[in-house]
Structure formats: structure tokens, C-alpha cells
Short mmCIF file of C-alpha atoms and ligand atoms in Angstrom, two decimals:
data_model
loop_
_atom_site.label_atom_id
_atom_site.label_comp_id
_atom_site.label_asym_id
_atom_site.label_seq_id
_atom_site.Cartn_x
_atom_site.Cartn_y
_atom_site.Cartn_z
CA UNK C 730 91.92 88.19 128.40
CA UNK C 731 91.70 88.63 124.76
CA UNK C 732 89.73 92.13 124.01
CA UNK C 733 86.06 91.88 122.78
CA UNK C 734 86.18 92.34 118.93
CA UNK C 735 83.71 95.59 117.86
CA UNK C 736 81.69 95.23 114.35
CA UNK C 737 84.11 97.93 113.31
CA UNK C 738 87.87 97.43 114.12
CA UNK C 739 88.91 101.14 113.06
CA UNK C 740 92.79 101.92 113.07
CA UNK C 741 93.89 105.57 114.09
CA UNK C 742 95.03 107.92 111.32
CA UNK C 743 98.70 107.66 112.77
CA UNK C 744 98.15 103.77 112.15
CA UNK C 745 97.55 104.15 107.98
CA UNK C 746 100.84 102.59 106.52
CA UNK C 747 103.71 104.89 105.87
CA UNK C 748 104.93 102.72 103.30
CA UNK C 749 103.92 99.42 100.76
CA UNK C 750 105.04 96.25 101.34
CA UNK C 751 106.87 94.95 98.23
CA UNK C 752 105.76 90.94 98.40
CA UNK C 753 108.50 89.91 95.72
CA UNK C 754 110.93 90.88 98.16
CA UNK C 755 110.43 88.12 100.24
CA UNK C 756 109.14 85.63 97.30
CA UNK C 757 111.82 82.89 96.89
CA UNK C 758 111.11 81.54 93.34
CA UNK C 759 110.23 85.21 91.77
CA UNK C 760 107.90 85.61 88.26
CA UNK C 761 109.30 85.43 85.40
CA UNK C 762 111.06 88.91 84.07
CA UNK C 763 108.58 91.11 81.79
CA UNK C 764 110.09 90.89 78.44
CA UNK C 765 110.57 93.34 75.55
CA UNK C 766 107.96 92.47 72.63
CA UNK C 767 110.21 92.78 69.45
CA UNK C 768 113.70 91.47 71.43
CA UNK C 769 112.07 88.71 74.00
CA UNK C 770 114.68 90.56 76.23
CA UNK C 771 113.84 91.46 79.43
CA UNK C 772 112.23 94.79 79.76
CA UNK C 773 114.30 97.75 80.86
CA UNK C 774 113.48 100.87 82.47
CA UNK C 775 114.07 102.70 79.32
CA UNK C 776 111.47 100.41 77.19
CA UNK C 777 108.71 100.42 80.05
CA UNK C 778 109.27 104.41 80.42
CA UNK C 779 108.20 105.04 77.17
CA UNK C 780 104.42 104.26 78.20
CA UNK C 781 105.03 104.60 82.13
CA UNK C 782 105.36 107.25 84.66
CA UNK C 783 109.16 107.07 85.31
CA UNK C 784 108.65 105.81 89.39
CA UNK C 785 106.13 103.55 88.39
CA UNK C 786 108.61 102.13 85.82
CA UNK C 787 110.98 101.47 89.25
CA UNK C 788 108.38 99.48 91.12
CA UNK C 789 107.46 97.29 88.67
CA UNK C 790 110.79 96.26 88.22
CA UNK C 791 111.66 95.89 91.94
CA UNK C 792 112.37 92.64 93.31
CA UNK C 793 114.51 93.62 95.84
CA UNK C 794 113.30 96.39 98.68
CA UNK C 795 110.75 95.10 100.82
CA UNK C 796 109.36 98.47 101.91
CA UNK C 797 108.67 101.52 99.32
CA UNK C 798 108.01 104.94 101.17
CA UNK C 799 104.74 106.59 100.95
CA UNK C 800 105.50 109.58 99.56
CA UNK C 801 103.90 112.68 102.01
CA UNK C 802 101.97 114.40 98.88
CA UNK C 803 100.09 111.30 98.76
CA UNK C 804 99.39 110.21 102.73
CA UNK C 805 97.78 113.59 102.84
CA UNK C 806 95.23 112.15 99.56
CA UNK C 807 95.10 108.62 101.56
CA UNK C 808 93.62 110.80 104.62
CA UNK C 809 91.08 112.12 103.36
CA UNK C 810 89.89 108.44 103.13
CA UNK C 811 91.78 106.10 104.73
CA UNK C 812 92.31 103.41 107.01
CA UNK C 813 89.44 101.59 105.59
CA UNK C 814 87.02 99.92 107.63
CA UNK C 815 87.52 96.57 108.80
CA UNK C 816 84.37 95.08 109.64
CA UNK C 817 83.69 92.02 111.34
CA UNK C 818 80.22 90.62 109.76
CA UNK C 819 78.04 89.57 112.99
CA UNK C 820 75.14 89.92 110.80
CA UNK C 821 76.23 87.51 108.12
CA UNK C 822 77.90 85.08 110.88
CA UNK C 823 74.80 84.74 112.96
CA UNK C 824 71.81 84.63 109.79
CA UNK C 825 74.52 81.39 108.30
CA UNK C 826 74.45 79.71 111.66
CA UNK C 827 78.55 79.52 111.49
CA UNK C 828 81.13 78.89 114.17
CA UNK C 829 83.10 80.83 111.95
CA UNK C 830 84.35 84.55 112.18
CA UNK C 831 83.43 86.34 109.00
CA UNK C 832 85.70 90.13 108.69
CA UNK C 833 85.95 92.11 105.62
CA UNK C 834 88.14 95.09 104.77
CA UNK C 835 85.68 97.77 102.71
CA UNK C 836 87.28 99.60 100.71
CA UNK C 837 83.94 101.22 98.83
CA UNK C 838 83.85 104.12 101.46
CA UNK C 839 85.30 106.52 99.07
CA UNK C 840 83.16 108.55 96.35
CA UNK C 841 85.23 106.31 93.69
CA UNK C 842 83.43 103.34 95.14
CA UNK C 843 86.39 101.24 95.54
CA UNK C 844 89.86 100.12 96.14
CA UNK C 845 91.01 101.45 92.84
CA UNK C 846 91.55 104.93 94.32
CA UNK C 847 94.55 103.62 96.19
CA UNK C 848 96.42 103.00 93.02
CA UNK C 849 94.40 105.65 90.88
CA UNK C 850 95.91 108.58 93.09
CA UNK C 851 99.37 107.12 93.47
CA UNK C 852 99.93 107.39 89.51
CA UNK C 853 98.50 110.93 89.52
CA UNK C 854 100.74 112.04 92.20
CA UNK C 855 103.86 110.39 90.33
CA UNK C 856 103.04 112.07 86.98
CA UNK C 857 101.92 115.22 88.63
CA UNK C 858 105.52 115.03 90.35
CA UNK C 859 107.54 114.58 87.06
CA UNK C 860 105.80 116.57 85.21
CA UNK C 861 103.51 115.30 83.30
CA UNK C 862 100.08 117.47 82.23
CA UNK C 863 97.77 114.42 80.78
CA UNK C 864 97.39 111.21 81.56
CA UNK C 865 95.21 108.23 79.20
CA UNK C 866 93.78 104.95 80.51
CA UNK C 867 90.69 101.93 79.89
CA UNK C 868 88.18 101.67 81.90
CA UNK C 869 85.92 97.85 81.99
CA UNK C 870 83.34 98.27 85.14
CA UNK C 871 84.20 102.46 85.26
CA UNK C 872 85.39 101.63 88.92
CA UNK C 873 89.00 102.35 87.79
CA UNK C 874 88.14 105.25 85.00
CA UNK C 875 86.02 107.14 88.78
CA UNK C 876 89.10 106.80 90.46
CA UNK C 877 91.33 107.78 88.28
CA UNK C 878 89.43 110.73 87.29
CA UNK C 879 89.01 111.65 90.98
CA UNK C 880 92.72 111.40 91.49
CA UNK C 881 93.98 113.64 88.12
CA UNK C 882 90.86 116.04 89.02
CA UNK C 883 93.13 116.58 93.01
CA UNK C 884 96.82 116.63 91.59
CA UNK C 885 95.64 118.98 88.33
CA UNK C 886 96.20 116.57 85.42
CA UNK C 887 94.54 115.78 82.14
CA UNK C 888 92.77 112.23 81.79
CA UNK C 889 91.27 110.83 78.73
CA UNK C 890 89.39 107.28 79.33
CA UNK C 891 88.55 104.55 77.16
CA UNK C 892 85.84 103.27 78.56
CA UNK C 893 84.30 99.51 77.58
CA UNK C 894 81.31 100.17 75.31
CA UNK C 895 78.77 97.58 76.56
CA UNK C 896 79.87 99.10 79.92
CA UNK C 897 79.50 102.81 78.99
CA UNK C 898 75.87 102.05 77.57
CA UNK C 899 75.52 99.97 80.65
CA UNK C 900 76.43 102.39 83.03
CA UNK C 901 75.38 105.47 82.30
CA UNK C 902 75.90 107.38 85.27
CA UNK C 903 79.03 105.77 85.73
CA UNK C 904 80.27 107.81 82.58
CA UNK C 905 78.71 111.13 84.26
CA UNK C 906 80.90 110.18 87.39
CA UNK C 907 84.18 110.50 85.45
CA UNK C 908 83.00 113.39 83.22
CA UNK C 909 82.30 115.14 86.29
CA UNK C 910 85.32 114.82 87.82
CA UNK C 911 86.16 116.38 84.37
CA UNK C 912 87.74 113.49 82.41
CA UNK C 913 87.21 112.88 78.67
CA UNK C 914 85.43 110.06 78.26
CA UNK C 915 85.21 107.92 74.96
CA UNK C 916 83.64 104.49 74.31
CA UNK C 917 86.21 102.01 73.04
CA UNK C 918 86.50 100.36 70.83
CA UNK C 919 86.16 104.10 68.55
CA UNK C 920 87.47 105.83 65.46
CA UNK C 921 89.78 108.27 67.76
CA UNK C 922 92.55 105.63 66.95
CA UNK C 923 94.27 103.26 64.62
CA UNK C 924 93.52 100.15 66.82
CA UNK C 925 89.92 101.16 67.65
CA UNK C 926 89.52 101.79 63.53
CA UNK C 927 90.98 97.89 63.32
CA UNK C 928 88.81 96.65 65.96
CA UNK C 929 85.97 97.84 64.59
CA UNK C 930 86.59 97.07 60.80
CA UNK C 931 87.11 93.41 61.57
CA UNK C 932 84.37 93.55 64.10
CA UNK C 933 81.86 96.34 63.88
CA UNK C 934 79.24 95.06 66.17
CA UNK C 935 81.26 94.76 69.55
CA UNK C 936 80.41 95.81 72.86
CA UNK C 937 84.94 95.90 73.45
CA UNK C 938 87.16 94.57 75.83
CA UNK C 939 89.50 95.83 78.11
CA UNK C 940 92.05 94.40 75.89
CA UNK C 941 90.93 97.21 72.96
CA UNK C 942 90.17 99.88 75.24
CA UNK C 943 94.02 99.43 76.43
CA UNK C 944 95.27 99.08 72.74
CA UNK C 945 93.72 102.51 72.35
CA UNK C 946 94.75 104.70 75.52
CA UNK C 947 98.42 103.65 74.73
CA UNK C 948 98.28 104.16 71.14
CA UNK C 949 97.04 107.80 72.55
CA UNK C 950 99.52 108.24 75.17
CA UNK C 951 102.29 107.45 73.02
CA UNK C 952 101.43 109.68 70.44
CA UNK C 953 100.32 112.92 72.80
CA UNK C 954 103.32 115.51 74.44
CA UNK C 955 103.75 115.14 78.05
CA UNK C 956 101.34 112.24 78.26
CA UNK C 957 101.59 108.94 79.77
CA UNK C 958 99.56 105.92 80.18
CA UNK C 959 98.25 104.56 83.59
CA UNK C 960 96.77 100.88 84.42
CA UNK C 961 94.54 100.10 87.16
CA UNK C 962 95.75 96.18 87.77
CA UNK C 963 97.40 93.31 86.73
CA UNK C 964 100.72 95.11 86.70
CA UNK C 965 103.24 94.80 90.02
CA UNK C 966 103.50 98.17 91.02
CA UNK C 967 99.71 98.40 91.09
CA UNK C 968 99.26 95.25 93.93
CA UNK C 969 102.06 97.03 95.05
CA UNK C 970 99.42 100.31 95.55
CA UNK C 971 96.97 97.85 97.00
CA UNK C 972 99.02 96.30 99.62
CA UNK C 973 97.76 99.30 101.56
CA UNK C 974 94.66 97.04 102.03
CA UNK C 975 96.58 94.01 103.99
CA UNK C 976 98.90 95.85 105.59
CA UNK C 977 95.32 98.15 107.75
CA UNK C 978 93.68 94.54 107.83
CA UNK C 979 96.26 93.06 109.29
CA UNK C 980 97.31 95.95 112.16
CA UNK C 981 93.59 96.08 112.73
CA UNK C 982 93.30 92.03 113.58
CA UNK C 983 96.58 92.36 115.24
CA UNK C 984 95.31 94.79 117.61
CA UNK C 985 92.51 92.00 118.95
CA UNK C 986 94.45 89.17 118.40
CA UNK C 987 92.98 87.90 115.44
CA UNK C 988 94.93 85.48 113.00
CA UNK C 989 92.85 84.50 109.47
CA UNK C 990 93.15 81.01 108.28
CA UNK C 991 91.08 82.04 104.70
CA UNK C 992 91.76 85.20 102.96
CA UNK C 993 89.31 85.48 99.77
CA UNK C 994 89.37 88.30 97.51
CA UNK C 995 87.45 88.46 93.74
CA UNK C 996 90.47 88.50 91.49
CA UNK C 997 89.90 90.35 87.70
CA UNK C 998 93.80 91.31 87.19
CA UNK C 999 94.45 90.93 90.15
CA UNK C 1000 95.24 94.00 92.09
CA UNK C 1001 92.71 93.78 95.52
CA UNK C 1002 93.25 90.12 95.82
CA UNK C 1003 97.30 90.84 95.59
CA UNK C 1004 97.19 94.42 98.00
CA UNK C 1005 95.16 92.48 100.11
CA UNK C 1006 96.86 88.93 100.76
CA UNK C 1007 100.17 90.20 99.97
CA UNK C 1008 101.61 90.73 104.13
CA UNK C 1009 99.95 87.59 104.99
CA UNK C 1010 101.34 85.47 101.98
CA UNK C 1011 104.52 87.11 103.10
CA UNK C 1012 104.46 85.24 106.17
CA UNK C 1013 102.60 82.27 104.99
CA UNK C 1014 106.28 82.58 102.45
CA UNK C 1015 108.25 82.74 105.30
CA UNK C 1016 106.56 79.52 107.23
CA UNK C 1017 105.00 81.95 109.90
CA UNK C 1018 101.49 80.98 108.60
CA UNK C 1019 99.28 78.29 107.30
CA UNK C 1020 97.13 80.23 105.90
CA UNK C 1021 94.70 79.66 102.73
CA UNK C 1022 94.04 82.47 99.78
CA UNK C 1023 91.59 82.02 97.59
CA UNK C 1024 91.17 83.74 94.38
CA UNK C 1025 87.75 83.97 92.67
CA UNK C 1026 87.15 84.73 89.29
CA UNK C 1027 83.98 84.70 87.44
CA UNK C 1028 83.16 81.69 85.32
CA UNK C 1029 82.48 84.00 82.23
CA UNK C 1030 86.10 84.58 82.21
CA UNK C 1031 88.40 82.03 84.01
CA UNK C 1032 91.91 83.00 83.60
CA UNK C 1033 92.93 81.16 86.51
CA UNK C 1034 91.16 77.80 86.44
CA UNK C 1035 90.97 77.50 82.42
CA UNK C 1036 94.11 79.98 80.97
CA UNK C 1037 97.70 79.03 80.70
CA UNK C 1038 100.24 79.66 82.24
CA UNK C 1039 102.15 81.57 79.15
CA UNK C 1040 103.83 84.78 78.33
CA UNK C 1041 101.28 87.13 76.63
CA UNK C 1042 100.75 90.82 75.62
CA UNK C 1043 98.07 92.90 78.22
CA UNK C 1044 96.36 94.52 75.20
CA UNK C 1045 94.57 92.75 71.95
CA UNK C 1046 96.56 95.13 69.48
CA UNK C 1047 99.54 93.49 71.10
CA UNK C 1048 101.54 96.14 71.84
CA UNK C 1049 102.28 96.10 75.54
CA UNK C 1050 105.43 94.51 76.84
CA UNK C 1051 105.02 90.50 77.72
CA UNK C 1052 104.19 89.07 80.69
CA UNK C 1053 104.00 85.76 81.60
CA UNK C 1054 100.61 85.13 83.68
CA UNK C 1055 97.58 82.93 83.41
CA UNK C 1056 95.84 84.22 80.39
CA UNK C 1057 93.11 82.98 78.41
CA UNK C 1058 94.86 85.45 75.21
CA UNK C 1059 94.78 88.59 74.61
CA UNK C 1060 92.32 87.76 71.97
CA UNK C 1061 89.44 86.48 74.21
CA UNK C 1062 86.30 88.38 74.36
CA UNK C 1063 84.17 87.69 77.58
CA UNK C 1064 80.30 87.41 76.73
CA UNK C 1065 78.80 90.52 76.38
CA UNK C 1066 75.74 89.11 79.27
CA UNK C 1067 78.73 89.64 81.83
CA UNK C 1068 77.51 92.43 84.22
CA UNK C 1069 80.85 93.23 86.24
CA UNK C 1070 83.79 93.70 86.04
CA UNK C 1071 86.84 90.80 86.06
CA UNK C 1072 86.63 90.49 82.12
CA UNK C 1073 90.45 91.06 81.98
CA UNK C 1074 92.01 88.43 79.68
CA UNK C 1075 95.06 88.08 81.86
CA UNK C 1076 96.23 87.90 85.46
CA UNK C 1077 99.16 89.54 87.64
CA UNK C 1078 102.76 87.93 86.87
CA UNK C 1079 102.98 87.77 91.26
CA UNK C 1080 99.64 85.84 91.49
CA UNK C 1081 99.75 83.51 88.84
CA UNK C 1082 103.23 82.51 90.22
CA UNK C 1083 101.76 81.88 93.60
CA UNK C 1084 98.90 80.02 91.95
CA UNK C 1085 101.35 77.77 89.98
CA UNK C 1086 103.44 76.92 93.05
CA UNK C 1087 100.60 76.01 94.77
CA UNK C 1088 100.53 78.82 97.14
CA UNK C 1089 97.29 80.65 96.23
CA UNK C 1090 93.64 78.73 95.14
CA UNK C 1091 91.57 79.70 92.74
CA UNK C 1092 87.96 78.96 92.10
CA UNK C 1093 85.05 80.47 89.49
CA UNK C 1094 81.46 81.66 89.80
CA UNK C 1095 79.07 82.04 87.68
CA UNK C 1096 77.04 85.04 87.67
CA UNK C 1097 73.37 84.21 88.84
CA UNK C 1098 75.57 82.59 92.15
CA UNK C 1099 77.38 85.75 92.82
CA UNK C 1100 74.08 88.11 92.59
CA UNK C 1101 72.17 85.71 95.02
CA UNK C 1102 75.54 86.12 97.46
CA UNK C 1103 75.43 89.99 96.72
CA UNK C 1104 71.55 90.51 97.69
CA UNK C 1105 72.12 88.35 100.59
CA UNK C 1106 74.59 90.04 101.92
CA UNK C 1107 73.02 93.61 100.53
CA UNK C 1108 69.46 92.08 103.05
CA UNK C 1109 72.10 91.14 106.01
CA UNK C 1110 74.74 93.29 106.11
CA UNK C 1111 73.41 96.39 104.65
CA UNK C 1112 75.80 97.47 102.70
CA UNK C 1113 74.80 97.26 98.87
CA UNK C 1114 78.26 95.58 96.68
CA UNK C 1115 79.84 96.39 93.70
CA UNK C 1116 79.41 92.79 91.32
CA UNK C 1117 82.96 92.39 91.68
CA UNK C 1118 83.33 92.41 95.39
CA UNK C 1119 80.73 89.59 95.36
CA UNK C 1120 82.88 86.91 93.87
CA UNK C 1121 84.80 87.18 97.23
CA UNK C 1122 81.08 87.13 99.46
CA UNK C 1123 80.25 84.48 97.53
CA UNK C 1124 83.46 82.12 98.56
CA UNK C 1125 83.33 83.32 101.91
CA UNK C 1126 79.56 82.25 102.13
CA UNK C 1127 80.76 78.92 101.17
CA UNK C 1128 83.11 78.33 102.81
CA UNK C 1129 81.58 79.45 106.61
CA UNK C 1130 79.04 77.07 105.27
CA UNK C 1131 81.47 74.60 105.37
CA UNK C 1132 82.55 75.63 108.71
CA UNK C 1133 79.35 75.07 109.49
CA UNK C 1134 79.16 71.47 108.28
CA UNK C 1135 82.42 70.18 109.80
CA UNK C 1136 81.71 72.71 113.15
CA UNK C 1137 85.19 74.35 112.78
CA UNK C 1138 85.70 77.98 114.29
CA UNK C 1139 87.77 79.16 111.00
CA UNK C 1140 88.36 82.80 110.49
CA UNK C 1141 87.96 84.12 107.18
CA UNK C 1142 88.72 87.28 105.59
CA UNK C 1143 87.81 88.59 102.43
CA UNK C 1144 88.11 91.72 100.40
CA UNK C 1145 84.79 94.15 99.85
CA UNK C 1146 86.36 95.84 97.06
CA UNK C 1147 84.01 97.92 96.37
CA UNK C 1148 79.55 99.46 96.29
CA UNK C 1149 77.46 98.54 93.35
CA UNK C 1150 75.71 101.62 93.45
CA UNK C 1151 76.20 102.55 89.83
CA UNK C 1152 75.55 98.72 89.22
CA UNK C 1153 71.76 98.77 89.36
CA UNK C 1154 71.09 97.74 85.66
CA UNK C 1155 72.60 94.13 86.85
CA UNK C 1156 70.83 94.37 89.95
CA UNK C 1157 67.66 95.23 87.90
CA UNK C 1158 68.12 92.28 85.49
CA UNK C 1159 69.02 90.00 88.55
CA UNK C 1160 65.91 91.51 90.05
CA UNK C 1161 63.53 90.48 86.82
CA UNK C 1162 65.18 87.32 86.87
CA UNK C 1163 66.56 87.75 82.91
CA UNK C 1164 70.17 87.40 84.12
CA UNK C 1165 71.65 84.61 82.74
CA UNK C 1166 74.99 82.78 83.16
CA UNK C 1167 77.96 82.54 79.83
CA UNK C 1168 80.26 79.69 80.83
CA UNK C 1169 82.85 79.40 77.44
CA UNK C 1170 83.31 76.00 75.81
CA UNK C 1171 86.68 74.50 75.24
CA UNK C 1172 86.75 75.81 71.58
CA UNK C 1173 85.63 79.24 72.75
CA UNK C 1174 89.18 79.39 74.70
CA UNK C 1175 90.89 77.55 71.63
CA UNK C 1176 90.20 80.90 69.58
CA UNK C 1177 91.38 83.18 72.84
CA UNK C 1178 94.79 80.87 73.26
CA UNK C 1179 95.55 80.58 69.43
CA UNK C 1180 96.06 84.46 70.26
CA UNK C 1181 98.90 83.95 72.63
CA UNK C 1182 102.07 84.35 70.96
CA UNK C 1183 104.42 81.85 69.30
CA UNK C 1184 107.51 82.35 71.05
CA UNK C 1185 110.53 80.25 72.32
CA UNK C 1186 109.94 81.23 75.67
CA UNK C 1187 106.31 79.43 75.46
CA UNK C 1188 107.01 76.36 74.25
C1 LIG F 1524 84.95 96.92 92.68
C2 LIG F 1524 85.98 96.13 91.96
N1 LIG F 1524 86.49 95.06 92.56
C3 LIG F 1524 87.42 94.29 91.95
C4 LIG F 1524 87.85 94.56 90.69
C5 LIG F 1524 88.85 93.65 90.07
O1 LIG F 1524 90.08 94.22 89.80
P1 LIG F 1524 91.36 93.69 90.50
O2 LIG F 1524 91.44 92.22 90.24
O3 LIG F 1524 92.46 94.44 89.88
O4 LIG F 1524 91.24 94.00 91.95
C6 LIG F 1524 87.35 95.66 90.00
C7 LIG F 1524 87.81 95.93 88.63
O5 LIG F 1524 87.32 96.57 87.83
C8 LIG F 1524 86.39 96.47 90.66
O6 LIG F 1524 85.89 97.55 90.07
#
């Protein structure tokens, strides 16, 4: 008899994965290689090291090994907050009126508030390991600039952060987060650096993009001793962090005998949506599965369903390597009304392959739709999400709506990346009803593609 499924479906600490799972390994038509900027060559180690922690440098370019040990230095950090709760969402099922079976994987239990930890604290333990003594990074939301702070403040490292502007005037107490953790915090785009100086001559009014706030923690890293530069998405070896998240939720379903048909997850560069589908697509890869993945983006800033599929820098000073990804240019600034996060230009090389092979679906939401998903869920469930996170309720509303309609018993799982606790100034225009929705026009994105470089390999 199958076993009665709890509201939480908790794995033992023994159960936490003692290694990632390395999706490109099984992936029969892989992305594209990253290439070198001035040589259109592929990327080597030696370019990518220059910017990179050295072991970071090895997953991104690994294609091959299908499972990359845990090191023990870092299980220990994953203890102290891991396996993540997987929670099945009676709450939500039975207010909707759905046949369906709603789970989510949470991954805001940790004082971070989200899944970014998981990556944040295996770059810290890497550069802590080779011997590193600072570390530099952007920050959009400040989910990833909290995490990473937490992580360099437990393995003893420096951190500066470039932090979004609108976002660090936003958020506050966000900021006091990652100065508490004792990071340096600076709002980007600033006069600490040559691209921040450019950035602001040619624009002085803006509220800065990831894309700027990138430019200007690797302009930093580059030019500091002992220093490297760390990324909190779109790159592999960062969904290859995240895959943590699939591999629990999918042990934990195991264990009751549950098999998802829709996996949803809010996708920015990409990193929850790919850590969390990323054993399941393996299988769905493999013909074991016929199951759906949906990414959702926010209308304000559609890579998926409006970029191209080109290769592209990851920063707007155009300095990073290329990859080739759905981007909307390096160049595009998302409306400064955005609240959350997801205002990354670009998306990971692994997902928009999927997407463009027609393994992986990808819809937008506009912002006034994914607060009215968030309260709901905040009055139902309890639990109060990040903005991000609520892309993903907001698709997996719909679609046990649809179950609903058609009376199919469809299980769905999506990804609760993350609490919206330091979110409350969205929540308070939501609230007063002055939040308002930014869709681009066509010659909007025109300005953002005319960004993406001329090369052979585009045409
Ligand atoms: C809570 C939360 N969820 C999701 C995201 C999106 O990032 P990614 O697509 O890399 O998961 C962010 C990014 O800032 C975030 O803070």
C-alpha cells in the first residue's frame, strides 16, 4: 500500500547528497563551448582562471563526469542547513479545489533566505582551499550578495559586493544583512571603478543592472592580489551547486512513491530552475520520463520568450568570456518599477539549450500577477516568499487550475527559492496598490540586441 504522504517529507541527514549531479553528462546534443572574447576560441582553463577559482574553472568546463564529490569541508556547511524541506502544499491544494498534488522544495530556511547559499558557500570553500584571502561579486535582489557574505564570513575570506543601486536603496536592510556578515558593500554602478565611472558618465541617472555591477566586481577582482571573482547563476558550475535541490526532492518523492509530471521553477539566470530539474531532465534525457519543466521569467525581462538565442558577453562592459544563451544583450536595462530579482540579461548555456530543443518551456509574468500568487500563497500556506520564488507559485497556481478544469490528478513540483522578508517595500507598494507592470516594446529589445556582438559565430 503506497505510504500516506506527510505535509513535510523530511530526508535524514545521512540522506543529503554526497555529491552533484553533472546534467551535461548525460545531455546528448551539449551547449555550445564558452568562447574566448578577443580569439572566438573556445575558452580554456587558463583564460577562465584568470577571473575564477581554479575548481570552479574545472566544473564549468566538464561535460564528461556525471557525479562531482562533495567535498567534506563543505557537507559539514550544508548541515548546518540542509536537506531542505520538501513540502507537500495541502493548504494550497484544498483552498484551489484541485485533483492535483501541489509539493515544493523550500529552500528559504536558511538566514540567507534562499537557495543561493548552496552555491555561495561552495565558492568560499574552493577559494578558501586554494588560497585565496578576498573574494568580489554583484549582487541584483541582495539574495546572492547574503549568501555569499554568510559563506566568506564561515571559511574566513574577504568579500566586496556590488550591489544594484535601485536595489540597495530598495532594500535597505538587505545591505545591513551583508554588512553584518561583514562584507563591503558598494552600490553599483560607482566611481570605485573604470566601468562604473563609464556607466555613469554616459548615464548618470541609473538605478544599474546586474550587467554593471558584474563589469565592476571583475574589473576589481582582476586588479586586487589574491582575489577572485564569484557568480551566483547563469554559469554551469553554479546549476551544478544547485542540483543539490533535485537530487533531496527527488529521494524525498522517491521515498513515497511520488513521480512529478510538472516541475516549475522562476528562472532569472537560471541556477534554481537548473539545480532543481536537472536529475529529472536527466531521466526525462534518457526516455525514463515524460515529464514537463517549465521555466518562468518575469515579463519585465523575458530572456527566454523574447531574447535570442546568440553568443553574448554576461557583463555590459563586455568583458566576460562568451556564452551562447538566450539573451536579450548585455546592453538591456530592465525597468527600474521591477521589484525582484530575475533582471539578468542572459540565461544559462544548459537551459537555453534545453529550451531550444524543445525540452524545457518557458512562460512570463508580469508583476501585479506574481504578487497576487505570492499573497495568496503568503494567506494559505503561511510561509511569506521572496518575489522571485513567486514566478514559480504563480505557474503552479495555473496550472493545478488547469488540473482542475480538465479533472486530471497531475503532480506538480516547483521550486520555493526563497522568503521575501527583506522584500516588504514591494509588498508595501503591492499592498497600496501603486505597483505597476513594465512589459518592453519590440524597439525597447531592438536597443538591448543591437548590443549583442557581431561575430561569425552569430550569424
Ligand atoms: C530568491 C531567489 N530566487 C530566484 C532567483 C533567480 O536566480 P536563479 O535563476 O539563478 O535561480 C534569485 C536571484 O536573485 C533569488 O534571489
Amino acid at each position: 500500500m503506497a505510504k500516506k504522504i506527510p505535509t513535510r517529507l523530511y530526508l535524514d541527514e545521512e540522506e543529503i547528497p554526497k555529491s552533484w549531479y553533472n546534467l551535461r553528462s548525460d545531455m546528448v546534443s551539449k551547449p555550445d563551448p564558452i568562447l574566448h572574447p578577443g580569439t572566438l576560441k573556445s575558452a580554456t582553463a587558463a583564460d577562465l582562471e584568470a577571473v575564477f577559482c581554479k575548481e570552479c574553472v574545472k566544473q564549468e568546463l566538464d561535460e564528461t563526469n556525471r557525479l562531482i564529490p562533495i567535498p567534506e569541508g563543505l557537507q559539514e556547511f550544508y548541515r548546518a542547513y540542509r536537506p531542505a524541506p520538501l513540502i507537500r502544499a495541502y493548504f494550497l491544494e484544498k483552498a484551489l479545489g484541485t485533483p492535483a498534488e501541489i509539493y515544493y522544495k523550500h529552500e528559504g530556511t536558511n538566514t540567507s533566505g534562499s537557495h543561493k547559499l548552496n552555491s555561495a558557500a561552495a565558492q568560499a570553500f574552493y577559494a578558501k582551499a586554494e588560497g585565496l584571502t578576498s573574494l568580489t561579486t554583484e549582487t541584483g535582489a541582495g539574495q546572492w550578495g547574503s549568501a555569499m557574505a554568510m559563506a566568506c564570513a564561515y571559511y574566513g575570506l574577504d568579500l566586496t559586493v556590488y550591489m544594484v543601486k535601485v536595489s540597495s536603496e530598495q532594500k535597505p536592510y538587505r545591505k545591513a544583512l551583508i554588512e553584518t556578515y561583514g562584507a563591503n558593500l558598494i552600490p553599483s554602478p560607482s566611481n570605485t571603478t573604470e566601468s562604473g565611472r563609464k556607466i555613469l558618465e554616459q548615464n548618470p541617472n541609473t538605478g544599474g543592472s546586474l550587467g554593471c555591477a558584474i563589469s565592476e566586481a571583475i574589473e576589481t577582482s582582476v586588479k586586487t592580489d589574491k582575489c577572485r571573482y564569484v557568480l551566483g547563476s547563469v554559469l554551469n558550475h553554479v546549476l551544478l551547486h544547485q542540483s543539490i535541490i533535485g537530487q533531496e526532492a527527488r529521494a524525498a518523492l522517491e521515498k513515497y512513491g511520488v513521480t512529478p509530471d510538472i516541475i516549475i521553477g522562476c528562472a532569472g539566470g537560471g541556477s534554481n530552475l537548473g539545480g532543481l530539474i536537472a536529475p529529472f531532465m536527466g531521466d526525462k534525457i534518457k526516455g525514463k520520463s515524460k515529464t514537463r519543466f517549465i521555466a518562468v521569467e518575469p515579463a519585465s525581462c523575458p530572456s527566454f520568450t523574447r531574447g535570442r538565442y546568440a553568443y553574448d558577453f554576461g557583463d555590459t562592459a563586455k568583458t566576460t568570456p562568451l556564452l551562447r544563451m538566450y539573451t536579450l544583450g548585455s546592453g538591456f536595462m530592465p525597468s527600474a518599477n521591477h521589484a525582484g530579482g530575475l533582471r539578468y540579461h542572459g540565461m544559462n548555456p544548459i537551459l537555453s539549450k534545453l529550451y531550444k530543443d524543445g525540452y524545457l518551456e518557458a512562460r512570463s509574468a508580469v508583476q501585479t500577477d506574481v504578487f497576487d500568487a505570492a499573497v495568496k500563497f503568503a494567506k494559505i500556506e503561511g510561509i511569506l516568499p521572496a518575489p522571485e520564488s513567486s514566478h514559480a507559485i504563480k505557474a503552479a497556481i495555473d496550472e493545478a487550475l488547469e488540473c482542475k478544469r480538465t479533472g486530471e490528478k497531475k503532480v506538480i513540483l516547483f521550486g520555493l527559492t526563497g522568503t521575501g522578508y527583506f522584500d516588504m517595500s514591494a509588498y508595501m507598494s503591492y499592498n497600496a496598490k501603486t505597483m505597476s507592470d513594465s512589459i518592453p516594446t519590440d524597439a525597447d529589445l531592438e536597443k538591448g540586441f543591437a548590443s549583442i556582438p557581431e561575430i561569425p559565430q552569430n550569424k
